[in-house]
Amino acid sequence: MSKLFNYSAVEPWIPYIVKGLGVTLTIALVAAIFGTIIGIILVVMSKIKVADKFSIAYIDVFRGTPLILQLSMVYFAFPVLLDRVLNDIIGLNLNFELAGLVAAFITFSLNSGAYISEIIRSGINSIDPGELEAAKALGINKFNVYKDIILPIAFKNSFPSLMNEFITLIKESSIISIIGVQDLMRRQQIVTSQTYLYFEPLIIVGIVYYVVIKIFSYLARKVEVKLAYDNN
Amino acid sequence: MITIKNVYKSFGDLEVLKDISFEFTKGKTTAIIGSSGSGKSTLLRCINGLEQIQSGDILINDISTSKLNHKDLVKDVGMVFQQFNLFSNMTVLNNVMYALLKVKKMNKEDAKKLAIDALITVNVDDKINQYPRTLSGGQKQRVALARALVMKPEIMLFDEPTSALDPEMVNEVLDEIKKLTHTGLTNIIVTHEMGFAKEVADEIIYMDEGRIVEFGPAKDFFNNPKQERTKQFLNKIL
């Protein structure tokens, strides 16, 4: 057994690897929260003249480029751009270096905002137009229609897709290892560099990802069933 | 009460209302009948601004509805839809309370009391904490009726209120609507239920191809139709 899987060599590193889960989940959670806020703003903007152009362009850019490029832009390119414009041209003396984790928060929130706005939009499209007509006939104003009817129903309808997006975020967040943030993936690389083992740390990281995603899928299914049962 | 003056309405190239003029009398019940596509539902929806008219004018209590903002227009106009259109994310009670809270800015207790009273009136007070999907069609429509009535409208619009119901539930809804006649409320009912129209309506309008072909007191209309097209229509359905 020890020839196939060198557990004793990797064992002391397990707590270190598992600690990376906190980083991974924090990024997914922050991105899910701010992504939802950005998503709602994008949906609202898409209903307003002129602002709808921005909303379309935003979604187009974020869905049309790879996440790893977006992350590199935020972490490597924008600080340089700001430095050139504000320090070199305007003559300020500011430091624009971003912490890796902050860059991850920004990138993942911006990126998932684009996807979540599409999810919410399709949730809204699935609302029975008759209900909106009834609200109009009663004289309910647009703000209340959005707050009390459209968004709650759209949220319920899009809950499975939103959970799917959250699970995607957990997995995709692994690319932040390229900017040195110590998430699960990055810790595997560090352990590998210390122990010269690839197989064992990768298997452990794989198990952690798999188990966590299984748990979230299970919880999501539970909530989904409850939502479907509570109202329609 | 409601004056329709030379109203034209089209959807794209399709003209659905062609020069409609009519005066609905306060406190009376008027049934609008006609085959599908005759424009009767559209006429109803123009009255409370769910559809915009192309030309002509609609006046409620001598005020042109084109001069009112939509909220003021619907203040005195309630509507019941063919597909009930209850808010699916709210309980029965919240469906009925909602507009009281948001439009009339009533406090929660008063709104709840009024809503429960209205639900008792239409006999669905045992379902107040259930969601619409658990109700039968007849119950849904009675909740929808309570939701409209609780706003104390002067005018009630009914857009084929029983067309989506199973046959055995039609009467329980018609009975509730019948209770609203001769109460001072002005009712306009688009319906395919001829027996009901004959029984409860003071006046009948027959529409065909976007025009009012004939109108008159219910008795005269059914016993003694004047226009050839009306006779043909009545022969087909009676």
PDB file of N, CA and C in Angstrom, chain B residues 7 9 17 41-53 58 65 73:
ATOM      1  N   VAL B   7     -62.862  55.039 -30.326  1.00  0.00           N
ATOM      2  CA  VAL B   7     -61.572  54.422 -30.001  1.00  0.00           C
ATOM      3  C   VAL B   7     -61.092  53.487 -31.113  1.00  0.00           C
ATOM      4  N   LYS B   9     -57.774  50.879 -31.962  1.00  0.00           N
ATOM      5  CA  LYS B   9     -56.614  50.207 -31.373  1.00  0.00           C
ATOM      6  C   LYS B   9     -56.105  49.168 -32.361  1.00  0.00           C
ATOM      7  N   LEU B  17     -59.694  47.235 -32.692  1.00  0.00           N
ATOM      8  CA  LEU B  17     -60.866  48.036 -32.337  1.00  0.00           C
ATOM      9  C   LEU B  17     -61.016  49.126 -33.394  1.00  0.00           C
ATOM     10  N   SER B  41     -61.999  41.572 -25.358  1.00  0.00           N
ATOM     11  CA  SER B  41     -61.035  41.643 -24.255  1.00  0.00           C
ATOM     12  C   SER B  41     -60.150  42.880 -24.383  1.00  0.00           C
ATOM     13  N   THR B  42     -59.785  43.203 -25.605  1.00  0.00           N
ATOM     14  CA  THR B  42     -58.937  44.381 -25.835  1.00  0.00           C
ATOM     15  C   THR B  42     -59.637  45.653 -25.376  1.00  0.00           C
ATOM     16  N   LEU B  43     -60.926  45.733 -25.668  1.00  0.00           N
ATOM     17  CA  LEU B  43     -61.688  46.908 -25.234  1.00  0.00           C
ATOM     18  C   LEU B  43     -61.628  47.045 -23.714  1.00  0.00           C
ATOM     19  N   LEU B  44     -61.821  45.914 -23.038  1.00  0.00           N
ATOM     20  CA  LEU B  44     -61.790  45.905 -21.577  1.00  0.00           C
ATOM     21  C   LEU B  44     -60.412  46.376 -21.073  1.00  0.00           C
ATOM     22  N   ARG B  45     -59.358  45.861 -21.706  1.00  0.00           N
ATOM     23  CA  ARG B  45     -57.995  46.181 -21.274  1.00  0.00           C
ATOM     24  C   ARG B  45     -57.598  47.617 -21.579  1.00  0.00           C
ATOM     25  N   CYS B  46     -58.290  48.221 -22.551  1.00  0.00           N
ATOM     26  CA  CYS B  46     -58.022  49.639 -22.829  1.00  0.00           C
ATOM     27  C   CYS B  46     -58.591  50.524 -21.721  1.00  0.00           C
ATOM     28  N   ILE B  47     -59.682  50.059 -21.099  1.00  0.00           N
ATOM     29  CA  ILE B  47     -60.331  50.893 -20.079  1.00  0.00           C
ATOM     30  C   ILE B  47     -59.401  51.122 -18.889  1.00  0.00           C
ATOM     31  N   ASN B  48     -58.666  50.073 -18.457  1.00  0.00           N
ATOM     32  CA  ASN B  48     -57.773  50.301 -17.312  1.00  0.00           C
ATOM     33  C   ASN B  48     -56.313  50.440 -17.719  1.00  0.00           C
ATOM     34  N   GLY B  49     -56.088  50.769 -18.981  1.00  0.00           N
ATOM     35  CA  GLY B  49     -54.735  51.148 -19.392  1.00  0.00           C
ATOM     36  C   GLY B  49     -53.756  50.007 -19.557  1.00  0.00           C
ATOM     37  N   LEU B  50     -54.239  48.754 -19.589  1.00  0.00           N
ATOM     38  CA  LEU B  50     -53.318  47.654 -19.865  1.00  0.00           C
ATOM     39  C   LEU B  50     -52.936  47.654 -21.342  1.00  0.00           C
ATOM     40  N   GLU B  51     -53.781  48.284 -22.155  1.00  0.00           N
ATOM     41  CA  GLU B  51     -53.442  48.522 -23.561  1.00  0.00           C
ATOM     42  C   GLU B  51     -53.588  50.011 -23.833  1.00  0.00           C
ATOM     43  N   GLN B  52     -52.715  50.526 -24.701  1.00  0.00           N
ATOM     44  CA  GLN B  52     -52.801  51.938 -25.097  1.00  0.00           C
ATOM     45  C   GLN B  52     -53.655  52.048 -26.364  1.00  0.00           C
ATOM     46  N   ILE B  53     -54.535  53.025 -26.392  1.00  0.00           N
ATOM     47  CA  ILE B  53     -55.339  53.194 -27.605  1.00  0.00           C
ATOM     48  C   ILE B  53     -54.597  54.087 -28.594  1.00  0.00           C
ATOM     49  N   ILE B  58     -61.057  57.697 -23.819  1.00  0.00           N
ATOM     50  CA  ILE B  58     -61.857  56.964 -22.837  1.00  0.00           C
ATOM     51  C   ILE B  58     -61.946  57.845 -21.598  1.00  0.00           C
ATOM     52  N   THR B  65     -58.914  59.443 -19.492  1.00  0.00           N
ATOM     53  CA  THR B  65     -57.908  58.574 -18.876  1.00  0.00           C
ATOM     54  C   THR B  65     -56.511  58.871 -19.425  1.00  0.00           C
ATOM     55  N   LEU B  73     -55.556  56.197 -12.528  1.00  0.00           N
ATOM     56  CA  LEU B  73     -56.551  55.584 -13.405  1.00  0.00           C
ATOM     57  C   LEU B  73     -57.115  54.309 -12.781  1.00  0.00           C
TER      58      LEU B  73
END
